[in-house]
Structures are given as C-alpha cells and as structure tokens.
Amino acid sequence: MSSTVNEANTPLTSRSYPWYYEPLRWVLLRVAHLPWPVLYAKAEIIYFLLAYVVRYRWKVVRTNLQNSFPEKSPAEIERIGKAFYRHFSQVMVETLKLAVMPDAELKQRVNVRNPEVLERYFQAGRMALGLSSHAGNWEWVLTSGALWLSADVSGIYKPLNNPFFEYFMTYLRTRTGASLVPMRDTLRHMVQSRGQKRVVSLLSDQAAGPEDRPYWTTFMNQDSGFYTSADRLAAKFKCPVVYVSIRRLRRGYYEMVLTELYDGDSPLPTDSYPITDAFVRHLEQDIRRWPEQYLWTHRRWKHKRT
C-alpha cells in the first residue's frame, strides 16, 4: 500500500451517491488535509458544542454512566462525561484524517504491542476472529490492523442508509487495504475465507435484541444482551478468537493489545458462550480503567431481559 494518497485515483471520484453531496465531499476532503494542530483545535470547538451547547445525548450519557458507576458521585459522573465528549470529538477528526493520512503515519500512531498473538496462526494458514468494541478509536482498529498484520483483514459492519456517508465511510475504512463485509454476508464470507490467512473483525459490543437470542449477563452493573456470533462462528470454523483492546496513550496516539480468548482447537460447549463472556469481562475491565474512552452516547442497554 502506498504511503501517499492520490485523490484522483480514489473511489471518491466515481460518484455512487446523489450529485448534491459533492460540495460536502469537497469540504470534508479539504478539512482532512488540514494539519493536526488545526484539526484538534476544531475538535475543541466540536467538544464545546457537544458538551455545553447542544448537550448531545447528555441524558443517555449521564444515565449510562450513573448505572455503570453507581459508586461515583454526581461530580465524578459529570467529569467523566465531559472527558468523554472531548475524546469523542477527537475521534471524529481522527477518523476524517483517514481520508488523507499516509499509511506510515497511521502505523506510527497506532502501535500493536503483540501482533505475534495472531501471526502464529497466520503462519499456520489459519483464519481468526478479532473482537473489538466502541472504545479508544474504533475506526483506527481495522485500518491500522491492515498495516500491522501479514494477513488480510475484513470488518463486519452494518451498512449506512445514507448513500453518501455509506460511500465515504467505506472509503475511509478500506483505504489501507482492509475490506468490509455486510453483517448479512458474514457466514458466506467466512465460508469463502476458510483456509486463508485472514482476521475477521467484529464490533461485539452492539446491543442485541430479544429476536437475536442474545447471551444475557451482567455488564457494567446492568443486564446486557450480547450477540453470540463469536462462539457460533468459532465452533463452526474452528478458528481462534482474540480480544482487541485499543486505548489512547496521548492525543492522536493509541496502543492496541491482543488477548487470546480461544485457540480454535479446544472443544466448545453447546449450552454456554465462554468466548462472548470472556470478551465482556475484558471489555468491562478496559472501560473501568479508561471510562472516558468508551462510546457512552450509544444506547447499549435499551433492551431488557425477558
């Protein structure tokens, strides 16, 4: 992958969305070219608007934090909430920067501490599952993973309804060589990838509804339903599973750590979900250590156990 971006050769020049989105595309690309100090100055403006003017989803953020940290005072909840909005604003401009950031720079900004956890499986020609979440900069997980790992990287995602933003976000997420797979095509993609060196990435903290037959457990002091795709896919394809943790070290720099949850060979029970449960426990640990880096605007607990 080239370390520079030639806009004339990017998919964005082939319009697959209504023409009236072209000015927005032009503006977004111009903003993406701004230097980092200017982008982070804009992030501070976004932070001020979200946290103090619009108070974007503040009721959701506050309720999520209060229920997750019942031991914390209102002042502490307020502090974490404000820190989250600042983090979220920085993630927004960092994600936009993917449009023009050289690959070498992205690899420098996201350090994968222990890629050997996955590489030993790739050396054996095996496919693996990577379970990540809306923590740290989740948009840099797939893109930087494609640069750090010696295997192909696929991300399972839910397509956006807006044609322009679907096209633009697909471009950002695949610029470094990763591929995207709609959720409905997950099984087909896994079948086609059998026997290949590949990591299939799942954002596994999405809220699963009753119709999804979720695994219910206590997560951040609340009843939470999780998709069980990881356990079912690992059992079907005999593939190892790793938990992907990403945290901000300082502004614009992150560390990714891989933790093996399943080796791909040991028998898995048919009446429980140990991989999903292990993912939940690791994610909970990360959130408690760096609470401001989790996506608290997400209505994670909107479904109730029946």
Short mmCIF file of C-alpha atoms in Angstrom, two decimals:
data_model
loop_
_atom_site.label_atom_id
_atom_site.label_comp_id
_atom_site.label_asym_id
_atom_site.label_seq_id
_atom_site.Cartn_x
_atom_site.Cartn_y
_atom_site.Cartn_z
CA MET A 1 0.00 0.00 0.00
CA SER A 2 1.37 3.39 -0.98
CA SER A 3 2.17 5.75 1.87
CA THR A 4 0.72 8.71 -0.02
CA VAL A 5 -2.80 9.47 -1.17
CA ASN A 6 -3.54 10.38 -4.77
CA GLU A 7 -7.04 11.76 -4.63
CA ALA A 8 -7.52 11.37 -8.39
CA ASN A 9 -7.21 7.62 -8.01
CA THR A 10 -9.52 7.21 -5.05
CA PRO A 11 -13.01 5.68 -5.29
CA LEU A 12 -14.48 9.02 -4.21
CA THR A 13 -14.10 10.34 -7.77
CA SER A 14 -16.63 7.78 -9.00
CA ARG A 15 -19.92 9.08 -7.67
CA SER A 16 -22.40 6.48 -6.41
CA TYR A 17 -24.50 9.00 -4.50
CA PRO A 18 -26.67 11.99 -5.50
CA TRP A 19 -24.80 14.88 -7.09
CA TYR A 20 -25.83 17.36 -4.41
CA TYR A 21 -23.46 15.66 -1.92
CA GLU A 22 -20.43 16.76 -3.97
CA PRO A 23 -19.93 20.05 -2.05
CA LEU A 24 -19.94 18.10 1.22
CA ARG A 25 -17.36 15.67 -0.18
CA TRP A 26 -15.16 18.59 -1.23
CA VAL A 27 -15.43 20.23 2.21
CA LEU A 28 -14.65 17.01 4.08
CA LEU A 29 -11.55 16.33 1.99
CA ARG A 30 -10.33 19.91 2.38
CA VAL A 31 -10.76 19.66 6.16
CA ALA A 32 -8.97 16.28 6.19
CA HIS A 33 -5.92 17.95 4.62
CA LEU A 34 -5.60 20.42 7.50
CA PRO A 35 -2.58 19.87 9.79
CA TRP A 36 -3.11 18.06 13.08
CA PRO A 37 -2.94 21.15 15.34
CA VAL A 38 -5.71 22.82 13.33
CA LEU A 39 -7.82 19.65 13.35
CA TYR A 40 -7.52 19.31 17.11
CA ALA A 41 -8.42 22.98 17.51
CA LYS A 42 -11.59 22.22 15.56
CA ALA A 43 -12.12 19.18 17.80
CA GLU A 44 -12.12 21.54 20.80
CA ILE A 45 -14.87 23.57 19.14
CA ILE A 46 -16.85 20.39 18.49
CA TYR A 47 -16.31 19.37 22.12
CA PHE A 48 -17.63 22.70 23.38
CA LEU A 49 -20.71 22.48 21.16
CA LEU A 50 -21.48 18.86 22.09
CA ALA A 51 -20.86 19.19 25.82
CA TYR A 52 -22.10 22.70 26.58
CA VAL A 53 -24.35 23.97 23.77
CA VAL A 54 -26.16 21.07 22.12
CA ARG A 55 -25.50 18.72 25.05
CA TYR A 56 -25.65 15.88 22.54
CA ARG A 57 -27.44 12.88 24.05
CA TRP A 58 -26.43 14.06 27.51
CA LYS A 59 -29.36 12.27 29.15
CA VAL A 60 -28.23 8.99 27.57
CA VAL A 61 -24.59 9.60 28.53
CA ARG A 62 -25.44 10.54 32.11
CA THR A 63 -27.83 7.61 32.59
CA ASN A 64 -25.31 5.15 31.15
CA LEU A 65 -22.56 6.47 33.41
CA GLN A 66 -24.73 6.57 36.54
CA ASN A 67 -25.89 2.99 36.02
CA SER A 68 -22.40 1.78 35.16
CA PHE A 69 -20.69 3.54 38.07
CA PRO A 70 -23.26 3.74 40.89
CA GLU A 71 -20.43 4.28 43.36
CA LYS A 72 -19.38 7.58 41.76
CA SER A 73 -20.65 10.99 42.83
CA PRO A 74 -22.58 13.31 40.50
CA ALA A 75 -19.46 15.45 40.17
CA GLU A 76 -17.40 12.43 39.07
CA ILE A 77 -20.09 11.43 36.57
CA GLU A 78 -20.05 14.97 35.18
CA ARG A 79 -16.26 14.91 34.88
CA ILE A 80 -16.20 11.58 33.04
CA GLY A 81 -19.00 12.75 30.77
CA LYS A 82 -17.11 15.90 29.79
CA ALA A 83 -13.89 13.90 29.25
CA PHE A 84 -15.85 11.53 27.03
CA TYR A 85 -17.14 14.38 24.85
CA ARG A 86 -13.59 15.65 24.36
CA HIS A 87 -12.39 12.15 23.44
CA PHE A 88 -15.34 11.65 21.08
CA SER A 89 -14.63 14.95 19.34
CA GLN A 90 -11.02 13.97 18.79
CA VAL A 91 -12.07 10.59 17.39
CA MET A 92 -14.27 12.42 14.89
CA VAL A 93 -11.41 14.45 13.40
CA GLU A 94 -9.02 11.49 13.60
CA THR A 95 -11.48 9.41 11.61
CA LEU A 96 -11.79 12.10 8.95
CA LYS A 97 -7.99 12.30 8.72
CA LEU A 98 -8.01 8.71 7.43
CA ALA A 99 -9.01 10.15 4.05
CA VAL A 100 -5.51 11.57 3.50
CA MET A 101 -3.23 10.13 6.19
CA PRO A 102 -0.21 8.24 4.83
CA ASP A 103 -0.09 4.58 5.83
CA ALA A 104 3.28 5.01 7.50
CA GLU A 105 1.90 7.74 9.74
CA LEU A 106 -1.12 5.70 10.77
CA LYS A 107 1.11 2.77 11.64
CA GLN A 108 3.25 5.09 13.74
CA ARG A 109 0.18 6.43 15.56
CA VAL A 110 -1.28 3.02 16.40
CA ASN A 111 1.18 0.62 17.97
CA VAL A 112 0.15 -3.04 18.09
CA ARG A 113 2.01 -4.27 21.14
CA ASN A 114 1.84 -8.01 20.46
CA PRO A 115 0.92 -8.87 16.84
CA GLU A 116 2.54 -12.29 17.35
CA VAL A 117 -0.66 -13.43 19.09
CA LEU A 118 -2.29 -13.53 15.65
CA GLU A 119 0.79 -14.02 13.49
CA ARG A 120 1.42 -17.53 14.78
CA TYR A 121 -2.00 -18.55 13.48
CA PHE A 122 -1.40 -16.86 10.14
CA GLN A 123 1.86 -18.75 9.78
CA ALA A 124 -0.20 -21.91 10.02
CA GLY A 125 -2.56 -20.61 7.31
CA ARG A 126 -5.49 -20.14 9.69
CA MET A 127 -8.32 -17.66 9.84
CA ALA A 128 -9.03 -15.86 13.11
CA LEU A 129 -11.76 -13.72 14.66
CA GLY A 130 -10.97 -10.35 16.26
CA LEU A 131 -13.48 -8.99 18.76
CA SER A 132 -13.34 -5.24 19.30
CA SER A 133 -15.66 -2.56 20.71
CA HIS A 134 -16.54 1.12 20.57
CA ALA A 135 -13.58 2.08 22.74
CA GLY A 136 -10.45 4.12 22.07
CA ASN A 137 -10.53 5.00 18.37
CA TRP A 138 -12.55 2.09 17.00
CA GLU A 139 -12.27 3.44 13.44
CA TRP A 140 -8.49 3.05 13.55
CA VAL A 141 -8.61 -0.62 14.59
CA LEU A 142 -9.44 -2.08 11.19
CA THR A 143 -7.36 0.38 9.19
CA SER A 144 -4.21 0.02 11.29
CA GLY A 145 -4.66 -3.74 11.61
CA ALA A 146 -4.45 -3.99 7.83
CA LEU A 147 -1.00 -2.36 8.03
CA TRP A 148 0.38 -4.28 11.02
CA LEU A 149 -0.72 -7.82 10.19
CA SER A 150 0.57 -10.13 7.48
CA ALA A 151 -2.91 -11.43 6.70
CA ASP A 152 -5.99 -9.99 5.01
CA VAL A 153 -8.31 -8.04 7.30
CA SER A 154 -12.10 -7.96 6.99
CA GLY A 155 -14.55 -5.92 9.04
CA ILE A 156 -18.13 -6.98 9.58
CA TYR A 157 -20.38 -3.91 9.57
CA LYS A 158 -23.92 -2.64 9.25
CA PRO A 159 -24.30 -0.56 6.05
CA LEU A 160 -25.50 3.02 6.47
CA ASN A 161 -28.77 4.13 4.96
CA ASN A 162 -27.42 7.41 3.59
CA PRO A 163 -25.69 6.65 0.24
CA PHE A 164 -23.07 9.36 0.57
CA PHE A 165 -21.97 8.51 4.11
CA GLU A 166 -22.02 4.80 3.28
CA TYR A 167 -19.68 5.51 0.38
CA PHE A 168 -17.45 7.91 2.31
CA MET A 169 -17.11 5.71 5.41
CA THR A 170 -16.41 2.67 3.22
CA TYR A 171 -13.61 4.63 1.61
CA LEU A 172 -12.12 5.65 4.96
CA ARG A 173 -12.29 2.13 6.36
CA THR A 174 -10.80 0.36 3.33
CA ARG A 175 -8.10 2.86 2.29
CA THR A 176 -5.28 0.87 3.90
CA GLY A 177 -6.30 -2.46 2.36
CA ALA A 178 -8.99 -3.79 4.68
CA SER A 179 -12.31 -4.99 3.29
CA LEU A 180 -15.85 -4.57 4.59
CA VAL A 181 -18.49 -7.28 4.77
CA PRO A 182 -22.17 -6.51 5.47
CA MET A 183 -23.49 -8.35 8.52
CA ARG A 184 -25.93 -10.36 6.41
CA ASP A 185 -22.99 -11.80 4.42
CA THR A 186 -20.87 -12.84 7.41
CA LEU A 187 -21.39 -16.59 7.08
CA ARG A 188 -20.79 -16.58 3.32
CA HIS A 189 -17.60 -14.57 3.81
CA MET A 190 -16.33 -16.98 6.45
CA VAL A 191 -17.01 -19.95 4.16
CA GLN A 192 -15.14 -18.27 1.31
CA SER A 193 -12.24 -17.38 3.64
CA ARG A 194 -11.81 -20.87 5.06
CA GLY A 195 -8.16 -21.90 4.88
CA GLN A 196 -6.94 -18.34 4.26
CA LYS A 197 -4.71 -16.15 6.38
CA ARG A 198 -7.32 -13.66 7.46
CA VAL A 199 -8.68 -11.92 10.56
CA VAL A 200 -12.38 -11.15 10.57
CA SER A 201 -13.16 -8.22 12.88
CA LEU A 202 -16.44 -7.94 14.79
CA LEU A 203 -17.62 -4.95 16.83
CA SER A 204 -19.04 -7.18 19.53
CA ASP A 205 -20.49 -4.63 21.96
CA GLN A 206 -23.57 -3.87 19.87
CA ALA A 207 -26.88 -4.18 21.70
CA ALA A 208 -28.52 -7.48 20.76
CA GLY A 209 -32.31 -7.55 20.91
CA PRO A 210 -34.59 -10.39 22.06
CA GLU A 211 -35.03 -11.56 18.46
CA ASP A 212 -31.27 -12.22 18.28
CA ARG A 213 -31.38 -14.80 21.09
CA PRO A 214 -28.64 -12.93 22.97
CA TYR A 215 -26.36 -14.08 25.72
CA TRP A 216 -27.53 -12.24 28.83
CA THR A 217 -25.07 -11.31 31.52
CA THR A 218 -24.24 -8.51 33.93
CA PHE A 219 -22.09 -5.91 32.21
CA MET A 220 -21.20 -2.64 33.95
CA ASN A 221 -23.72 -3.38 36.71
CA GLN A 222 -26.57 -3.84 34.24
CA ASP A 223 -28.37 -6.67 32.47
CA SER A 224 -26.90 -6.76 28.96
CA GLY A 225 -27.63 -8.85 25.91
CA PHE A 226 -24.72 -9.73 23.60
CA TYR A 227 -24.63 -11.30 20.17
CA THR A 228 -23.28 -14.86 20.29
CA SER A 229 -21.78 -14.80 16.79
CA ALA A 230 -18.23 -15.27 18.06
CA ASP A 231 -18.96 -18.56 19.82
CA ARG A 232 -21.03 -19.92 16.94
CA LEU A 233 -18.54 -18.93 14.23
CA ALA A 234 -15.52 -20.15 16.20
CA ALA A 235 -17.20 -23.53 16.73
CA LYS A 236 -18.24 -23.86 13.10
CA PHE A 237 -14.94 -22.82 11.52
CA LYS A 238 -12.51 -23.93 14.26
CA CYS A 239 -10.86 -20.53 14.26
CA PRO A 240 -9.03 -18.83 17.13
CA VAL A 241 -10.51 -15.70 18.69
CA VAL A 242 -8.71 -12.67 20.11
CA TYR A 243 -9.92 -9.67 22.08
CA VAL A 244 -8.69 -6.40 20.58
CA SER A 245 -8.14 -3.63 23.12
CA ILE A 246 -7.28 -0.13 21.91
CA ARG A 247 -6.64 2.82 24.21
CA ARG A 248 -5.45 6.37 23.77
CA LEU A 249 -1.91 6.93 25.06
CA ARG A 250 -1.96 10.63 24.30
CA ARG A 251 -3.70 12.83 21.78
CA GLY A 252 -3.51 11.16 18.37
CA TYR A 253 -1.62 8.06 19.55
CA TYR A 254 -3.00 4.67 20.55
CA GLU A 255 -1.89 1.26 21.69
CA MET A 256 -3.58 -1.94 20.59
CA VAL A 257 -3.22 -5.14 22.66
CA LEU A 258 -4.37 -8.59 21.55
CA THR A 259 -5.57 -11.19 24.06
CA GLU A 260 -6.36 -14.75 23.02
CA LEU A 261 -9.84 -15.86 24.07
CA TYR A 262 -9.95 -19.19 22.22
CA ASP A 263 -7.27 -21.29 20.50
CA GLY A 264 -9.52 -22.68 17.78
CA ASP A 265 -8.92 -26.29 18.81
CA SER A 266 -10.35 -26.87 22.27
CA PRO A 267 -13.92 -28.22 22.47
CA LEU A 268 -16.56 -25.56 22.96
CA PRO A 269 -19.73 -26.19 24.99
CA THR A 270 -23.01 -26.07 23.12
CA ASP A 271 -25.07 -24.73 26.01
CA SER A 272 -22.99 -21.66 27.01
CA TYR A 273 -20.95 -18.88 25.44
CA PRO A 274 -17.50 -18.75 27.03
CA ILE A 275 -15.93 -16.65 24.24
CA THR A 276 -18.59 -13.96 24.46
CA ASP A 277 -18.39 -13.97 28.23
CA ALA A 278 -14.61 -13.59 28.14
CA PHE A 279 -15.00 -10.67 25.71
CA VAL A 280 -17.46 -9.00 28.09
CA ARG A 281 -15.14 -9.37 31.09
CA HIS A 282 -12.14 -7.93 29.20
CA LEU A 283 -14.17 -5.03 27.83
CA GLU A 284 -15.55 -4.23 31.27
CA GLN A 285 -12.02 -4.14 32.65
CA ASP A 286 -10.94 -1.70 29.93
CA ILE A 287 -13.95 0.56 30.49
CA ARG A 288 -13.29 0.75 34.23
CA ARG A 289 -9.66 1.69 33.59
CA TRP A 290 -10.39 4.29 30.88
CA PRO A 291 -14.09 5.20 31.20
CA GLU A 292 -13.87 8.38 29.12
CA GLN A 293 -12.74 6.36 26.07
CA TYR A 294 -15.95 4.34 25.70
CA LEU A 295 -18.87 5.40 23.47
CA TRP A 296 -21.42 6.44 26.08
CA THR A 297 -23.83 8.02 23.57
CA HIS A 298 -24.64 4.51 22.35
CA ARG A 299 -27.91 3.15 23.81
CA ARG A 300 -26.19 -0.05 24.84
CA TRP A 301 -28.80 -1.03 27.44
CA LYS A 302 -32.01 -0.27 25.54
CA HIS A 303 -33.17 -3.91 25.58
CA LYS A 304 -34.38 -5.68 28.71
CA ARG A 305 -34.03 -9.31 29.67
CA THR A 306 -37.32 -11.16 29.17
#
